Amino acid sequence: MSRIDSRNLAREFSKAANCTQKAALAWLKSYDYDYPLALACWQEVKEQEVREKKCDKLFDQYASAEDKSTIDLDNSLQLFEDLGLSLEDPATLLVSYLFQSENMGEFHRDAFVKSCLSLHVCNMEQLKSRVSEKKEEWSSNAELAKAVYRYTYPLACERGQRTLPTSIAIEFLQLLLKDSFPLLSEFVAFLEQSPVANKTLPKDTWNQLWEFAAFVRSCPDCSQYDFEGAWPVLIDEFVTYFKNKS
Amino acid sequence: MQGKVKKIVVRGFDPKKTKERQENYYHDTLKKLDVALSVIMSGLGLNSGYQELYVGVQNLVRAGQTESCLELLLRHCQKGIAELKELALASISTAVDESCKAVIHCWRQWTERIELIHNIFYYMDRAYLIRVAGQTSILEFSVSLFRDDFMSFDEIRVPFLNQLTSLFEQLRNGNNVDKTLLKDASKMLQQTHLFDKLFFPMYLCSLETNYTSASQAELQKVPLDEFLLYIERCLKHEEDIVHEMFADNVLVDVNAVLDRCLVSQHISSMTPGLKDFVLKRKTDSCKSLYTLLKRVDETKLLCDPWSQGIVALGSSLVNDPNHDDSLISELLEIHIFLKDVLKHAFLGDEALSYSMRKSFETFLSSLPSTRREKPAELLAKYIDHLMRSTKSVVGNNTFDNVCAELLDIFRYLPNKDVFEAFYKRDVAKRLLLNKSANTDNERKLLEMLKEKCGSTFTHSLEGMFKDVDFSKDFSKSFKESKFGRSLHYDLFVNVLSLAYWPTYPDTTITLPPELETDLDIFKNFYLSQQTARRLAWRPALCYCLLKAEFPSGSKELSVSLFQACVLLLFNDVGDEGLSYVDIQKRTQLNDNDLTRTLQSLCCAHVRPLLMQPKSRRITKEHRFFYNQHFTNPHFRIKINQIQLRESKEEKASVQEEVVRDRQFELQACVVRLMKANKTMTYNQLVRQTMDYLQIRGKPDLSEVKKGIEKLIEKEYIERTDDTNLAYVA
């Protein structure tokens, strides 16, 4: 393509895309002067930027006064309220998962914006309806439920800690497994009297509890439980305890 | 010669006449034969003339008169057998053995007659019948005649066989039976080839019916061990009958039937009895049972009752705390007994020997958790006693044999690491206190252990021996050096490597100044010889010899360092004695050690010190005095240090050590496996870990699982999904 042609094309592009001719030329060049493709991409990028800005704005509404890059605990209460969620609602864990929060009630700007974009939302209404959609999905999509469950363990840990005290773990278990784990109350009772009550619950045991809950759903009396299987010892002990009791 | 034929003329020779004479001779001879045969067949003996008849037959045959001779013979034989048949039929009856007797009588007659006839017709038999095809010898054809024209009659054969069979039954039951009759009958049947076809199947059948029910009845009646003897008797009895009555080649068939109805039939009732035999130590019955089952090739069925017996025998011992003192010697005794059974009764059967090993492992590893470590601990203790005793012979066994037996027991232990920990402690004590009766024995056992368990197992034990050897040499060179010459005391130092020996407490104590300088001299010497070492003293392990001048005479006291330090304090105090607090201040011993030491000096059998007020316990308020009235008949006196609750504490600490080592070992093993395999399923990992650790001590499943969980937590490994694990580099 001759120089003149390319310049004409750039002029046309700059009009359509509302940018300087120089920028238009560079953009076109990177798309090998394929005008329609370049324009489509340009518009998409612009839209993305607009959405990102909107998300940023959304984040700004809740950003902490001291540190603009985070939403702190107080402000996240507001966020949950605006989303129509009470603090006791387990869906707060879902939201934390969706925004990849690293600590309870704390959100980072980058992760927040990225998540908003991937959820295709850029304002509060959209976000709210998206969250309630996800909430629906949560109860039906086992994959998502498992991901949220697993995500909760590091989320629930104290800052800088890698293991979760059993007492706190019990609270979260009650939030997350109350509908899916038929022996939850027995298990909690077992935990409270066992030697780990004052210690921590290992992450592996936490993760495997999800599988164990699924197992118990298929076999409520644990008669098919395989002690040789890959279950953590704590679950072995629980089954022994449970069988002795009943 | 041709052409020149000479004619010889015999005078008075008339061919016509001769021919006539010949004809007459043949005719006469045939007639004579006819008469003779009639006589023989009628059962009367010929008085004489055999020679003439024999020659007559010879002449007839030579003259080509064989046909008429044979015809004559056949006629008479057929007639004879027909007569015998009539005779037999007349005396056949259902009475016990009448028919049998009649038949055998006929047979005897027949063979007798044929014998005579055979003699007479011998030439014909040899020269003609045997050589010409299509003819059979006299004996042969007489037998077939007897078979086809006598035994083929149902009226004769059926009662005969029935009675013969029942006669054998009577023989079997031990009744008095005419054995010659039976022998002859058996011979007749064999000669007539009727044995295999007619009689033997009936015999086997009666054998089977008889023993099937008889052995069942016997089984109900007598205990199992007697039943086994009964079966052995039956087998022997039947074998004897076969040898006496029949040809040996039928033994195989008879045995097959006997095996079926005497052994196979009762297998399920006999095999469980082995457990009882083991418990009651009946080697002979074990042997009988094994030999019987070997006949039917079912010895593998003994594995289960055998191991049940062993487990029962062993469990009752190891589970009973009252047996602890003698547990090992009783286990040894059982083991020797079982090995004896294995060798003599079971002829070293592989499968049974394997299940014996397994059974020992089973009952030693299926103990409740409170007693799980007991056998290992007691074994170590037993060996300790053995090593300390100066007797080179235990019972009637040499040391080597006892050790081999002990190591067999050791091999069955599920927790070899516990044994190792206790054993190590004992070895340490023996080495340091010179309690070993025989160093060669120590090394011998160590070699044996090494052979069984590999060098990692004995590594630290070997190190201990090395240390002691080194110390001996080193002390010698120390005493010869200029350092050694400036010593106050005769000092001997064991230099121990921390890694090999059990951990000993580091106690503080104020030593007499001369000793302190001696130790410093040694330390300087040692550090000048060895680089990059650190020396620390372990006063609790030291002992020394004190010279004491009592009013009653001078004595040598063999005491521990603690005791010596306390005693030496009394050198410079008068009648006022020393208070507990004073002693503690001057020795720096802690309360525990000090009370223990004082107790040994003034409450035990030998009392070089006195205490005020007198009591059994030592308190801080006590005062102590030198005992002026000390007397003792011996010159050298050993004052034992009191072992305060030591065994219990020691046991607990050994236990702790073992548990800790096990955890390290387990985690190291898991990491090694995961590192080698990168990914494994959970079950694979658990199984392989168990396999690896088995040599030292089999861990619980839950221990392995806990170890794996710990490593997941430490992020050495991770779950890739429910059952798969991956190594995290």
Short mmCIF file of C-alpha atoms in Angstrom, two decimals, chain A residues 30-198:
data_model
loop_
_atom_site.label_atom_id
_atom_site.label_comp_id
_atom_site.label_asym_id
_atom_site.label_seq_id
_atom_site.Cartn_x
_atom_site.Cartn_y
_atom_site.Cartn_z
CA SER A 30 -0.54 -2.97 13.70
CA TYR A 31 -3.56 -4.51 11.99
CA ASP A 32 -1.83 -4.59 8.57
CA TYR A 33 -4.14 -1.85 7.29
CA ASP A 34 -7.17 -4.07 7.55
CA TYR A 35 -9.56 -1.22 8.07
CA PRO A 36 -12.71 -3.01 9.27
CA LEU A 37 -10.81 -5.25 11.70
CA ALA A 38 -8.77 -2.37 13.06
CA LEU A 39 -11.86 -0.30 13.61
CA ALA A 40 -13.74 -3.10 15.31
CA CYS A 41 -10.85 -3.75 17.64
CA TRP A 42 -10.42 -0.08 18.34
CA GLN A 43 -14.01 0.24 19.35
CA GLU A 44 -13.84 -2.80 21.53
CA VAL A 45 -10.80 -1.51 23.34
CA LYS A 46 -12.44 1.82 23.83
CA GLU A 47 -15.53 0.19 25.21
CA GLN A 48 -13.40 -1.88 27.54
CA GLU A 49 -11.71 1.28 28.76
CA VAL A 50 -15.04 2.88 29.33
CA ARG A 51 -16.24 -0.12 31.27
CA GLU A 52 -13.05 -0.20 33.27
CA LYS A 53 -13.54 3.44 34.13
CA LYS A 54 -17.08 2.73 35.20
CA CYS A 55 -15.93 -0.14 37.38
CA ASP A 56 -13.27 2.05 38.86
CA LYS A 57 -15.94 4.56 39.67
CA LEU A 58 -18.03 1.85 41.25
CA PHE A 59 -15.02 0.84 43.35
CA ASP A 60 -14.40 4.46 44.29
CA GLN A 61 -17.80 4.62 45.94
CA TYR A 62 -16.57 2.12 48.53
CA ALA A 63 -12.82 2.68 48.56
CA SER A 64 -11.27 3.25 51.94
CA ALA A 65 -10.41 6.82 52.77
CA GLU A 66 -6.83 5.97 53.80
CA ASP A 67 -5.99 3.59 51.01
CA LYS A 68 -7.71 4.20 47.73
CA SER A 69 -6.73 0.80 46.37
CA THR A 70 -8.79 -1.21 48.85
CA ILE A 71 -12.26 -1.48 50.27
CA ASP A 72 -11.87 -1.92 53.99
CA LEU A 73 -14.10 -3.81 56.38
CA ASP A 74 -16.43 -0.89 57.17
CA ASN A 75 -17.00 -0.01 53.57
CA SER A 76 -17.50 -3.61 52.55
CA LEU A 77 -20.42 -3.73 55.00
CA GLN A 78 -21.94 -0.96 52.91
CA LEU A 79 -21.16 -2.88 49.75
CA PHE A 80 -22.87 -6.02 51.04
CA GLU A 81 -25.84 -3.94 52.17
CA ASP A 82 -26.12 -2.34 48.75
CA LEU A 83 -26.02 -5.79 47.23
CA GLY A 84 -28.92 -6.71 49.45
CA LEU A 85 -26.91 -9.16 51.55
CA SER A 86 -26.82 -9.35 55.31
CA LEU A 87 -23.50 -10.21 56.97
CA GLU A 88 -24.72 -13.60 58.06
CA ASP A 89 -25.68 -14.50 54.53
CA PRO A 90 -23.32 -17.17 53.21
CA ALA A 91 -23.56 -15.39 49.88
CA THR A 92 -21.03 -12.90 51.26
CA LEU A 93 -18.54 -15.74 50.84
CA LEU A 94 -19.67 -16.11 47.26
CA VAL A 95 -19.09 -12.40 46.69
CA SER A 96 -15.68 -12.66 48.32
CA TYR A 97 -14.88 -15.52 45.98
CA LEU A 98 -16.14 -13.63 42.96
CA PHE A 99 -13.96 -10.63 43.78
CA GLN A 100 -11.04 -12.83 44.86
CA SER A 101 -10.89 -11.18 48.25
CA GLU A 102 -7.83 -12.28 50.21
CA ASN A 103 -9.13 -11.41 53.68
CA MET A 104 -12.60 -11.26 55.10
CA GLY A 105 -14.30 -7.98 54.08
CA GLU A 106 -11.37 -6.65 52.11
CA PHE A 107 -11.33 -6.07 48.38
CA HIS A 108 -8.52 -4.91 46.15
CA ARG A 109 -9.09 -2.56 43.27
CA ASP A 110 -7.34 -4.59 40.60
CA ALA A 111 -9.06 -7.83 41.49
CA PHE A 112 -12.39 -6.03 41.88
CA VAL A 113 -12.23 -4.34 38.51
CA LYS A 114 -11.00 -7.46 36.78
CA SER A 115 -13.80 -9.47 38.29
CA CYS A 116 -16.41 -6.87 37.34
CA LEU A 117 -15.17 -6.99 33.77
CA SER A 118 -15.25 -10.73 33.61
CA LEU A 119 -18.77 -10.65 35.09
CA HIS A 120 -19.70 -8.06 32.44
CA VAL A 121 -21.02 -5.56 34.93
CA CYS A 122 -20.14 -1.93 35.37
CA ASN A 123 -22.68 -0.48 37.73
CA MET A 124 -24.46 -1.34 40.94
CA GLU A 125 -27.73 -2.55 39.43
CA GLN A 126 -25.95 -4.85 37.04
CA LEU A 127 -23.72 -6.11 39.77
CA LYS A 128 -26.63 -6.71 42.09
CA SER A 129 -28.57 -8.71 39.55
CA ARG A 130 -25.43 -10.60 38.53
CA VAL A 131 -24.76 -11.51 42.15
CA SER A 132 -28.30 -12.79 42.60
CA GLU A 133 -27.91 -14.79 39.39
CA LYS A 134 -24.71 -16.28 40.72
CA LYS A 135 -26.47 -17.03 43.96
CA GLU A 136 -29.00 -19.08 42.03
CA GLU A 137 -26.22 -20.81 40.19
CA TRP A 138 -24.40 -21.48 43.44
CA SER A 139 -27.04 -23.85 44.69
CA SER A 140 -27.24 -25.75 41.43
CA ASN A 141 -23.67 -25.71 40.11
CA ALA A 142 -21.56 -28.12 42.16
CA GLU A 143 -18.37 -26.91 40.53
CA LEU A 144 -18.97 -23.34 41.65
CA ALA A 145 -20.09 -24.45 45.11
CA LYS A 146 -16.92 -26.48 45.58
CA ALA A 147 -14.76 -23.60 44.40
CA VAL A 148 -16.43 -21.22 46.87
CA TYR A 149 -16.07 -23.83 49.66
CA ARG A 150 -12.37 -24.33 49.00
CA TYR A 151 -11.82 -20.60 48.63
CA THR A 152 -13.32 -19.99 52.04
CA TYR A 153 -10.48 -21.70 53.94
CA PRO A 154 -7.70 -19.24 53.09
CA LEU A 155 -10.24 -16.42 53.21
CA ALA A 156 -11.21 -17.29 56.74
CA CYS A 157 -7.63 -17.55 57.96
CA GLU A 158 -6.20 -14.66 59.94
CA ARG A 159 -3.95 -12.38 57.96
CA GLY A 160 -0.57 -14.10 57.54
CA GLN A 161 -1.82 -17.41 58.92
CA ARG A 162 -2.10 -20.50 56.79
CA THR A 163 -4.23 -22.65 59.04
CA LEU A 164 -7.68 -22.13 60.46
CA PRO A 165 -8.53 -22.54 64.15
CA THR A 166 -11.07 -25.31 64.60
CA SER A 167 -13.56 -23.06 66.37
CA ILE A 168 -13.70 -20.66 63.43
CA ALA A 169 -13.73 -23.53 60.97
CA ILE A 170 -16.83 -24.88 62.70
CA GLU A 171 -18.68 -21.59 62.14
CA PHE A 172 -17.85 -21.59 58.48
CA LEU A 173 -18.76 -25.24 58.11
CA GLN A 174 -22.13 -24.45 59.55
CA LEU A 175 -22.58 -21.63 57.04
CA LEU A 176 -21.46 -23.59 54.03
CA LEU A 177 -22.51 -27.19 54.61
CA LYS A 178 -25.78 -26.79 56.46
CA ASP A 179 -27.81 -28.02 53.49
CA SER A 180 -25.35 -30.41 51.91
CA PHE A 181 -23.90 -32.37 54.84
CA PRO A 182 -26.52 -34.50 56.61
CA LEU A 183 -24.20 -35.32 59.54
CA LEU A 184 -23.06 -31.73 60.08
CA SER A 185 -24.34 -31.44 63.64
CA GLU A 186 -22.76 -34.77 64.60
CA PHE A 187 -19.54 -33.73 62.99
CA VAL A 188 -19.49 -30.41 64.82
CA ALA A 189 -20.21 -32.18 68.10
CA PHE A 190 -17.35 -34.55 67.35
CA LEU A 191 -14.97 -31.71 66.58
CA GLU A 192 -15.86 -29.93 69.78
CA GLN A 193 -14.99 -32.88 71.96
CA SER A 194 -11.96 -34.06 69.99
CA PRO A 195 -8.36 -33.05 70.74
CA VAL A 196 -8.28 -30.78 67.69
CA ALA A 197 -10.98 -28.57 69.25
CA ASN A 198 -8.35 -26.17 70.56
#
